[in-house]
Amino acid sequence: MSNASIHPFPARMAPELAEGFLDRLADHSTVLDPMMGSGSFPLAAARRGHRAIGSDTDPLAVLIAQTAASHFDTGELLDYARKIVSEFTVGDYQEHVLGKLTGEFINFWFDSETRDKLAGLVSGIKKARPELRPALWSAFSRLIITKDNGASKARDVSHSRPHRVRETASFDVVEKFLPSVSTVARRLEAQRSPGGGHPAGESHGSFTPLRSDGRRIPLAPGTVDAVMTSPPYLVAIDYLRGHRMSLVWMGYDIEYLRELRGTNIGSCRGGAAESEVQRVQELATSGVLATKDVRLVNRYVSDMWGVIAEISRVLKAGGGATFVIADARLKGASISVEKIVTELCSLEGLGISSRACREIPANRRYLPPPRSSGKGLDLRMREEVILGFTN
């Protein structure tokens, strides 16, 4: 099985965790990841012959998952990408911008020459057959969502910590587009190879990526055999902060994306809490939190309660749910995400059935921190806990 992602994505679920979970499933199970990110777990489940469903609110995450789940011919994808490049004409970026604030955002992060070249690529992608578009958009996004060299003026975009470090793009985006499409095609082929499996076909399972909120899962009660998910880290990764850099080119208004960031699970916007949420927060907190940080953790508890309630609702009797989590530190206080999840699962009738712990490899430990950040980030999230529950 190929573990290479078709697109950078922060803190993807470790493939060996998904494989170990799938080893224990009955054949042809219905499995769900309600916070799938780029879809690592449901894609692995589909390769094993299961009916896999994944959902996320992040449009770029869903796009990447749609690309991985697609059935098109990669030769056709490459032919169309060559056509875009051979017939390329510079565009007017303002034709693809929704709203004044979106235009200001693009002007801040992209130089004028690159803006219009990206607009030309956008025009070509929009003319492609619908089944090719997710892969073409993924290749386009790879030019922007990078760590160092990229189409924008920023670095650390792939780590969701973009900061402006230059005045022009690092390369010509038209020259880099076809190699980016080639990378997407090559990694899709690796996933579809006999060793990698394929998410579709008579002898394989299926993978359905959904753009939906884990607190409102669009499935009927008692229809899922098993759930595996890795919730957003508490106060660590703001996925949309980086992803919006490419999403604004795909027709998303920056004001909409800002609102989505604020309503997502694990958002850094705090909120008022009912008494039971406050009780769970206090149970999980060691140390003293400022009032605004109490509200932030309360919001996380409330969000996770909504997800766990939905998981309990859609699971079949006897079905299992596995959470891959990491505890957090917030300005000197320790927050036990393990206690949060365990307590909320108990409230929703899910009994704990297993617990395992493993060190997060250094090359996966929150992304790693930028060279200039000191040791603060590196002190967080050295360990993952894998918690199993039964309905």
Tab-separated table of C-alpha atoms in Angstrom:
chain	number	residue	atom	x	y	z
A	1	MET	CA	0.000	0.000	0.000
A	2	SER	CA	1.287	3.465	-0.909
A	3	ASN	CA	1.366	5.932	1.966
A	4	ALA	CA	2.322	8.960	-0.153
A	5	SER	CA	-0.363	11.617	-0.031
A	6	ILE	CA	-1.500	13.285	-3.234
A	7	HIS	CA	-1.504	16.638	-1.395
A	8	PRO	CA	0.194	17.980	1.768
A	9	PHE	CA	-2.044	17.754	4.818
A	10	PRO	CA	-1.107	18.469	8.460
A	11	ALA	CA	-1.019	15.616	10.981
A	12	ARG	CA	-2.457	12.816	8.856
A	13	MET	CA	-3.468	9.641	10.674
A	14	ALA	CA	-0.595	7.149	10.804
A	15	PRO	CA	-1.307	4.380	8.242
A	16	GLU	CA	-0.290	1.617	10.652
A	17	LEU	CA	-3.019	2.672	13.097
A	18	ALA	CA	-5.681	2.401	10.410
A	19	GLU	CA	-4.352	-0.954	9.230
A	20	GLY	CA	-4.331	-2.382	12.755
A	21	PHE	CA	-7.928	-1.284	13.280
A	22	LEU	CA	-9.049	-2.746	9.958
A	23	ASP	CA	-7.433	-6.098	10.725
A	24	ARG	CA	-10.081	-6.631	13.408
A	25	LEU	CA	-13.135	-5.775	11.281
A	26	ALA	CA	-15.555	-8.267	9.761
A	27	ASP	CA	-15.596	-8.357	5.965
A	28	HIS	CA	-17.704	-5.783	4.119
A	29	SER	CA	-18.303	-3.582	7.163
A	30	THR	CA	-19.676	-0.052	6.987
A	31	VAL	CA	-17.090	2.259	8.523
A	32	LEU	CA	-17.070	5.978	9.216
A	33	ASP	CA	-14.603	8.751	9.921
A	34	PRO	CA	-16.668	11.863	10.803
A	35	MET	CA	-13.558	14.097	10.922
A	36	MET	CA	-11.625	12.501	8.069
A	37	GLY	CA	-9.194	15.252	7.054
A	38	SER	CA	-7.764	14.115	3.713
A	39	GLY	CA	-9.372	10.683	4.121
A	40	SER	CA	-6.491	8.382	5.077
A	41	PHE	CA	-8.631	6.001	7.138
A	42	PRO	CA	-11.704	5.638	4.879
A	43	LEU	CA	-9.442	5.197	1.849
A	44	ALA	CA	-7.560	2.391	3.627
A	45	ALA	CA	-10.890	0.823	4.617
A	46	ALA	CA	-12.146	0.911	1.023
A	47	ARG	CA	-8.992	-0.870	-0.118
A	48	ARG	CA	-9.859	-3.669	2.295
A	49	GLY	CA	-13.308	-4.128	0.761
A	50	HIS	CA	-15.360	-2.129	3.242
A	51	ARG	CA	-18.017	0.498	2.592
A	52	ALA	CA	-16.197	3.584	3.826
A	53	ILE	CA	-17.723	6.980	4.530
A	54	GLY	CA	-15.773	10.065	5.495
A	55	SER	CA	-16.909	13.593	6.237
A	56	ASP	CA	-15.279	16.933	6.868
A	57	THR	CA	-16.210	20.606	6.712
A	58	ASP	CA	-12.892	21.712	5.193
A	59	PRO	CA	-13.494	22.085	1.422
A	60	LEU	CA	-9.857	21.322	0.592
A	61	ALA	CA	-9.865	18.166	2.736
A	62	VAL	CA	-12.965	16.932	0.903
A	63	LEU	CA	-11.409	17.807	-2.471
A	64	ILE	CA	-8.294	15.744	-1.675
A	65	ALA	CA	-10.468	12.838	-0.538
A	66	GLN	CA	-12.599	13.095	-3.702
A	67	THR	CA	-9.425	12.881	-5.784
A	68	ALA	CA	-8.295	9.759	-3.929
A	69	ALA	CA	-11.739	8.158	-4.327
A	70	SER	CA	-12.061	8.918	-8.039
A	71	HIS	CA	-12.072	6.447	-10.948
A	72	PHE	CA	-10.830	8.462	-13.937
A	73	ASP	CA	-7.967	7.433	-16.217
A	74	THR	CA	-4.739	9.158	-15.161
A	75	GLY	CA	-3.571	9.246	-18.778
A	76	GLU	CA	-6.553	11.405	-19.642
A	77	LEU	CA	-5.731	13.648	-16.682
A	78	LEU	CA	-2.181	14.157	-17.932
A	79	ASP	CA	-3.359	14.797	-21.493
A	80	TYR	CA	-5.724	17.508	-20.304
A	81	ALA	CA	-3.036	19.107	-18.122
A	82	ARG	CA	-0.733	19.246	-21.158
A	83	LYS	CA	-3.549	20.924	-23.092
A	84	ILE	CA	-3.935	23.567	-20.346
A	85	VAL	CA	-0.212	24.351	-20.503
A	86	SER	CA	0.144	24.250	-24.308
A	87	GLU	CA	-2.868	26.527	-24.822
A	88	PHE	CA	-2.173	28.693	-21.792
A	89	THR	CA	-3.035	32.364	-21.837
A	90	VAL	CA	-2.632	34.759	-18.934
A	91	GLY	CA	-5.930	35.520	-17.235
A	92	ASP	CA	-7.383	38.304	-15.133
A	93	TYR	CA	-7.501	37.106	-11.535
A	94	GLN	CA	-10.370	39.476	-10.715
A	95	GLU	CA	-12.681	37.359	-12.889
A	96	HIS	CA	-12.371	34.544	-10.331
A	97	VAL	CA	-12.555	36.595	-7.132
A	98	LEU	CA	-15.657	36.750	-4.955
A	99	GLY	CA	-15.868	39.999	-3.023
A	100	LYS	CA	-13.598	42.903	-2.177
A	101	LEU	CA	-12.027	41.247	0.875
A	102	THR	CA	-11.130	38.168	-1.160
A	103	GLY	CA	-9.368	40.385	-3.689
A	104	GLU	CA	-7.440	42.126	-0.904
A	105	PHE	CA	-6.460	38.749	0.532
A	106	ILE	CA	-5.130	37.556	-2.840
A	107	ASN	CA	-3.277	40.842	-3.392
A	108	PHE	CA	-1.571	40.482	-0.017
A	109	TRP	CA	-0.353	36.909	-0.558
A	110	PHE	CA	0.342	36.759	-4.334
A	111	ASP	CA	2.400	38.977	-6.632
A	112	SER	CA	0.735	40.513	-9.696
A	113	GLU	CA	2.362	38.277	-12.339
A	114	THR	CA	1.566	35.095	-10.413
A	115	ARG	CA	-2.018	36.221	-9.758
A	116	ASP	CA	-2.774	36.423	-13.456
A	117	LYS	CA	-0.940	33.194	-14.291
A	118	LEU	CA	-2.889	31.363	-11.608
A	119	ALA	CA	-6.058	32.869	-13.096
A	120	GLY	CA	-5.116	31.382	-16.477
A	121	LEU	CA	-4.737	27.932	-14.883
A	122	VAL	CA	-8.071	28.370	-13.098
A	123	SER	CA	-9.786	29.070	-16.430
A	124	GLY	CA	-8.365	25.867	-17.890
A	125	ILE	CA	-9.398	23.763	-14.881
A	126	LYS	CA	-12.954	25.098	-14.981
A	127	LYS	CA	-13.300	23.834	-18.578
A	128	ALA	CA	-12.250	20.275	-17.688
A	129	ARG	CA	-14.688	17.382	-17.465
A	130	PRO	CA	-16.177	17.242	-13.926
A	131	GLU	CA	-14.514	13.939	-13.026
A	132	LEU	CA	-11.047	15.413	-13.729
A	133	ARG	CA	-11.513	18.661	-11.819
A	134	PRO	CA	-10.788	17.440	-8.252
A	135	ALA	CA	-7.403	16.063	-9.316
A	136	LEU	CA	-6.579	19.205	-11.319
A	137	TRP	CA	-7.562	21.408	-8.380
A	138	SER	CA	-5.442	19.227	-6.072
A	139	ALA	CA	-2.461	19.698	-8.389
A	140	PHE	CA	-3.155	23.451	-8.554
A	141	SER	CA	-3.387	23.621	-4.748
A	142	ARG	CA	-0.059	21.810	-4.375
A	143	LEU	CA	1.595	24.867	-5.947
A	144	ILE	CA	0.316	27.007	-3.058
A	145	ILE	CA	0.092	24.702	-0.022
A	146	THR	CA	3.831	24.232	0.461
A	147	LYS	CA	6.358	24.472	3.261
A	148	ASP	CA	9.078	26.583	1.655
A	149	ASN	CA	9.107	27.397	-2.073
A	150	GLY	CA	5.643	28.151	-3.410
A	151	ALA	CA	3.315	30.212	-5.576
A	152	SER	CA	2.572	32.676	-2.786
A	153	LYS	CA	4.726	35.084	-0.807
A	154	ALA	CA	4.521	32.791	2.228
A	155	ARG	CA	6.261	29.824	3.749
A	156	ASP	CA	4.825	27.228	6.174
A	157	VAL	CA	1.486	27.236	4.343
A	158	SER	CA	1.334	23.423	4.472
A	159	HIS	CA	1.787	23.649	8.241
A	160	SER	CA	-1.172	26.060	8.491
A	161	ARG	CA	1.158	28.801	9.763
A	162	PRO	CA	1.588	31.024	6.679
A	163	HIS	CA	3.779	34.058	7.121
A	164	ARG	CA	5.036	36.349	4.366
A	165	VAL	CA	8.740	35.991	3.673
A	166	ARG	CA	9.183	37.202	0.066
A	167	GLU	CA	7.738	39.611	-2.483
A	168	THR	CA	7.276	37.217	-5.429
A	169	ALA	CA	6.527	33.548	-6.021
A	170	SER	CA	9.434	31.096	-5.842
A	171	PHE	CA	8.760	29.705	-9.311
A	172	ASP	CA	6.732	30.074	-12.488
A	173	VAL	CA	3.372	28.443	-11.690
A	174	VAL	CA	2.696	27.500	-15.326
A	175	GLU	CA	5.993	25.628	-15.570
A	176	LYS	CA	5.285	23.801	-12.305
A	177	PHE	CA	1.665	22.888	-13.040
A	178	LEU	CA	2.259	19.839	-15.244
A	179	PRO	CA	4.856	18.345	-12.847
A	180	SER	CA	2.334	18.822	-10.034
A	181	VAL	CA	-0.372	17.021	-12.036
A	182	SER	CA	2.154	14.265	-12.789
A	183	THR	CA	2.807	13.833	-9.073
A	184	VAL	CA	-0.911	13.531	-8.365
A	185	ALA	CA	-1.315	10.989	-11.185
A	186	ARG	CA	1.714	8.945	-10.067
A	187	ARG	CA	0.517	8.742	-6.472
A	188	LEU	CA	-3.002	7.821	-7.537
A	189	GLU	CA	-1.568	5.015	-9.661
A	190	ALA	CA	0.471	3.809	-6.674
A	191	GLN	CA	-2.696	3.711	-4.568
A	192	ARG	CA	-4.491	1.778	-7.294
A	193	SER	CA	-1.695	-0.774	-7.802
A	194	PRO	CA	-2.134	-4.382	-6.563
A	195	GLY	CA	-0.164	-3.481	-3.462
A	196	GLY	CA	-2.142	-0.312	-2.923
A	197	GLY	CA	-5.613	-1.438	-3.789
A	198	HIS	CA	-8.318	0.773	-5.268
A	199	PRO	CA	-11.372	2.298	-3.640
A	200	ALA	CA	-13.721	1.130	-6.353
A	201	GLY	CA	-14.433	-1.969	-8.383
A	202	GLU	CA	-16.230	-5.264	-8.108
A	203	SER	CA	-13.798	-6.880	-5.687
A	204	HIS	CA	-13.115	-3.742	-3.677
A	205	GLY	CA	-15.060	-1.592	-1.274
A	206	SER	CA	-16.202	1.961	-1.789
A	207	PHE	CA	-15.232	5.339	-0.394
A	208	THR	CA	-17.800	8.128	-0.206
A	209	PRO	CA	-16.360	11.520	0.866
A	210	LEU	CA	-18.972	13.932	2.223
A	211	ARG	CA	-18.762	17.642	2.908
A	212	SER	CA	-20.599	17.618	6.217
A	213	ASP	CA	-20.156	18.377	9.902
A	214	GLY	CA	-19.293	15.559	12.320
A	215	ARG	CA	-21.817	17.051	14.735
A	216	ARG	CA	-24.560	16.420	12.140
A	217	ILE	CA	-23.718	13.124	10.430
A	218	PRO	CA	-26.070	12.541	7.460
A	219	LEU	CA	-26.625	8.837	8.206
A	220	ALA	CA	-29.553	6.916	9.684
A	221	PRO	CA	-29.363	5.556	13.252
A	222	GLY	CA	-27.684	2.185	13.712
A	223	THR	CA	-26.169	1.953	10.224
A	224	VAL	CA	-22.418	1.983	10.953
A	225	ASP	CA	-20.374	-1.023	12.108
A	226	ALA	CA	-17.275	0.862	13.200
A	227	VAL	CA	-15.853	4.360	13.556
A	228	MET	CA	-12.237	5.433	13.574
A	229	THR	CA	-11.298	9.084	13.779
A	230	SER	CA	-8.611	11.493	14.896
A	231	PRO	CA	-10.265	14.670	16.233
A	232	PRO	CA	-8.646	18.068	15.641
A	233	TYR	CA	-5.904	18.756	18.142
A	234	LEU	CA	-6.903	21.202	20.844
A	235	VAL	CA	-5.410	24.677	20.109
A	236	ALA	CA	-2.807	23.344	17.722
A	237	ILE	CA	-3.735	23.230	14.050
A	238	ASP	CA	-5.998	25.770	12.352
A	239	TYR	CA	-6.304	23.887	9.060
A	240	LEU	CA	-8.216	26.552	7.161
A	241	ARG	CA	-5.681	29.236	7.967
A	242	GLY	CA	-3.412	27.680	5.353
A	243	HIS	CA	-6.010	26.009	3.141
A	244	ARG	CA	-7.854	29.245	2.375
A	245	MET	CA	-4.771	30.313	0.354
A	246	SER	CA	-5.808	27.905	-2.403
A	247	LEU	CA	-9.565	27.812	-1.709
A	248	VAL	CA	-9.983	31.490	-2.635
A	249	TRP	CA	-9.008	30.474	-6.184
A	250	MET	CA	-11.732	27.819	-6.269
A	251	GLY	CA	-14.648	30.187	-5.768
A	252	TYR	CA	-14.709	30.461	-1.964
A	253	ASP	CA	-15.206	33.911	-0.498
A	254	ILE	CA	-12.727	34.831	2.244
A	255	GLU	CA	-15.543	36.000	4.547
A	256	TYR	CA	-17.235	32.611	4.200
A	257	LEU	CA	-13.963	30.822	4.979
A	258	ARG	CA	-13.399	32.997	8.054
A	259	GLU	CA	-16.867	32.142	9.332
A	260	LEU	CA	-16.249	28.461	8.630
A	261	ARG	CA	-13.003	28.629	10.627
A	262	GLY	CA	-14.972	30.010	13.564
A	263	THR	CA	-17.650	27.333	13.493
A	264	ASN	CA	-15.439	24.296	12.853
A	265	ILE	CA	-14.847	21.605	15.471
A	266	GLY	CA	-11.914	22.699	17.593
A	267	SER	CA	-12.185	26.348	16.595
A	268	CYS	CA	-10.155	28.793	18.637
A	269	ARG	CA	-13.274	30.892	19.227
A	270	GLY	CA	-14.465	30.255	22.773
A	271	GLY	CA	-18.042	29.976	23.895
A	272	ALA	CA	-20.355	29.862	26.881
A	273	ALA	CA	-20.843	26.440	28.449
A	274	GLU	CA	-23.649	24.540	30.087
A	275	SER	CA	-22.936	23.025	33.479
A	276	GLU	CA	-22.105	19.515	32.236
A	277	VAL	CA	-19.600	20.879	29.711
A	278	GLN	CA	-18.021	22.962	32.457
A	279	ARG	CA	-17.770	19.869	34.674
A	280	VAL	CA	-15.961	17.865	31.970
A	281	GLN	CA	-13.604	20.770	31.275
A	282	GLU	CA	-12.707	21.042	34.952
A	283	LEU	CA	-12.193	17.286	35.180
A	284	ALA	CA	-9.742	17.406	32.263
A	285	THR	CA	-7.786	20.515	33.316
A	286	SER	CA	-4.722	20.464	35.562
A	287	GLY	CA	-3.525	23.964	36.363
A	288	VAL	CA	-5.030	27.421	36.101
A	289	LEU	CA	-6.616	28.716	32.901
A	290	ALA	CA	-7.397	32.326	32.049
A	291	THR	CA	-11.092	33.050	31.530
A	292	LYS	CA	-10.742	33.207	27.736
A	293	ASP	CA	-8.913	29.866	27.736
A	294	VAL	CA	-11.621	28.278	29.885
A	295	ARG	CA	-14.112	29.340	27.232
A	296	LEU	CA	-11.895	27.897	24.512
A	297	VAL	CA	-11.624	24.486	26.207
A	298	ASN	CA	-15.355	24.544	26.964
A	299	ARG	CA	-15.981	25.073	23.263
A	300	TYR	CA	-13.800	22.066	22.435
A	301	VAL	CA	-15.657	19.900	24.952
A	302	SER	CA	-19.008	21.014	23.550
A	303	ASP	CA	-17.917	20.333	19.961
A	304	MET	CA	-16.590	16.887	20.834
A	305	TRP	CA	-19.789	16.063	22.714
A	306	GLY	CA	-21.763	16.833	19.567
A	307	VAL	CA	-19.561	14.489	17.504
A	308	ILE	CA	-19.631	11.673	20.069
A	309	ALA	CA	-23.417	11.917	20.411
A	310	GLU	CA	-23.701	11.484	16.639
A	311	ILE	CA	-21.255	8.569	16.631
A	312	SER	CA	-23.340	6.858	19.311
A	313	ARG	CA	-26.480	7.472	17.259
A	314	VAL	CA	-25.202	5.986	13.973
A	315	LEU	CA	-23.328	3.016	15.480
A	316	LYS	CA	-24.988	-0.373	15.463
A	317	ALA	CA	-25.448	-2.166	18.785
A	318	GLY	CA	-22.107	-3.752	19.560
A	319	GLY	CA	-20.322	-1.463	17.105
A	320	GLY	CA	-16.944	0.013	18.008
A	321	ALA	CA	-15.468	3.509	17.905
A	322	THR	CA	-11.760	4.285	18.080
A	323	PHE	CA	-10.312	7.742	18.748
A	324	VAL	CA	-6.686	8.712	18.103
A	325	ILE	CA	-5.982	11.674	20.378
A	326	ALA	CA	-3.219	13.694	21.988
A	327	ASP	CA	-3.344	15.679	25.207
A	328	ALA	CA	-2.521	19.375	25.130
A	329	ARG	CA	-0.881	22.155	27.092
A	330	LEU	CA	-2.342	25.630	27.210
A	331	LYS	CA	-0.216	28.369	28.788
A	332	GLY	CA	1.135	26.108	31.528
A	333	ALA	CA	-2.053	24.135	32.153
A	334	SER	CA	-2.443	20.512	31.036
A	335	ILE	CA	-5.621	19.484	29.220
A	336	SER	CA	-6.380	15.755	29.143
A	337	VAL	CA	-8.188	15.164	25.861
A	338	GLU	CA	-8.272	11.515	26.918
A	339	LYS	CA	-10.440	12.427	29.915
A	340	ILE	CA	-12.658	14.600	27.740
A	341	VAL	CA	-13.311	11.827	25.224
A	342	THR	CA	-13.706	9.115	27.858
A	343	GLU	CA	-16.181	11.137	29.909
A	344	LEU	CA	-18.246	12.208	26.907
A	345	CYS	CA	-18.367	8.652	25.562
A	346	SER	CA	-19.628	7.486	28.947
A	347	LEU	CA	-22.373	10.125	28.851
A	348	GLU	CA	-23.436	8.820	25.432
A	349	GLY	CA	-23.471	5.149	26.433
A	350	LEU	CA	-20.161	4.112	24.872
A	351	GLY	CA	-18.096	1.907	27.170
A	352	ILE	CA	-14.314	1.898	26.979
A	353	SER	CA	-12.929	-1.357	25.624
A	354	SER	CA	-9.257	-0.678	24.927
A	355	ARG	CA	-6.444	1.794	25.463
A	356	ALA	CA	-3.030	1.955	23.851
A	357	CYS	CA	-0.322	4.564	23.861
A	358	ARG	CA	2.461	5.293	21.393
A	359	GLU	CA	5.128	7.927	20.933
A	360	ILE	CA	4.553	10.228	17.994
A	361	PRO	CA	7.556	9.938	15.637
A	362	ALA	CA	9.641	13.106	15.616
A	363	ASN	CA	8.906	13.714	11.924
A	364	ARG	CA	5.139	13.700	12.654
A	365	ARG	CA	5.160	15.574	15.960
A	366	TYR	CA	2.946	18.534	15.196
A	367	LEU	CA	4.339	19.257	11.869
A	368	PRO	CA	7.506	19.858	13.106
A	369	PRO	CA	7.917	23.396	14.530
A	370	PRO	CA	9.522	26.151	12.443
A	371	ARG	CA	13.210	26.802	13.037
A	372	SER	CA	12.495	30.157	14.634
A	373	SER	CA	9.867	28.957	17.109
A	374	GLY	CA	12.135	27.687	19.856
A	375	LYS	CA	11.061	24.622	21.800
A	376	GLY	CA	7.482	25.572	22.666
A	377	LEU	CA	5.692	23.572	20.014
A	378	ASP	CA	8.154	20.695	20.236
A	379	LEU	CA	7.155	20.160	23.872
A	380	ARG	CA	3.582	19.400	22.871
A	381	MET	CA	2.027	16.211	21.578
A	382	ARG	CA	4.835	13.715	21.951
A	383	GLU	CA	2.385	10.906	22.556
A	384	GLU	CA	-0.809	9.604	20.961
A	385	VAL	CA	-3.436	7.661	22.851
A	386	ILE	CA	-5.689	5.227	20.997
A	387	LEU	CA	-8.977	4.731	22.828
A	388	GLY	CA	-11.531	2.072	21.858
A	389	PHE	CA	-15.204	2.141	22.858
A	390	THR	CA	-18.178	-0.178	22.297
A	391	ASN	CA	-21.766	0.852	21.770
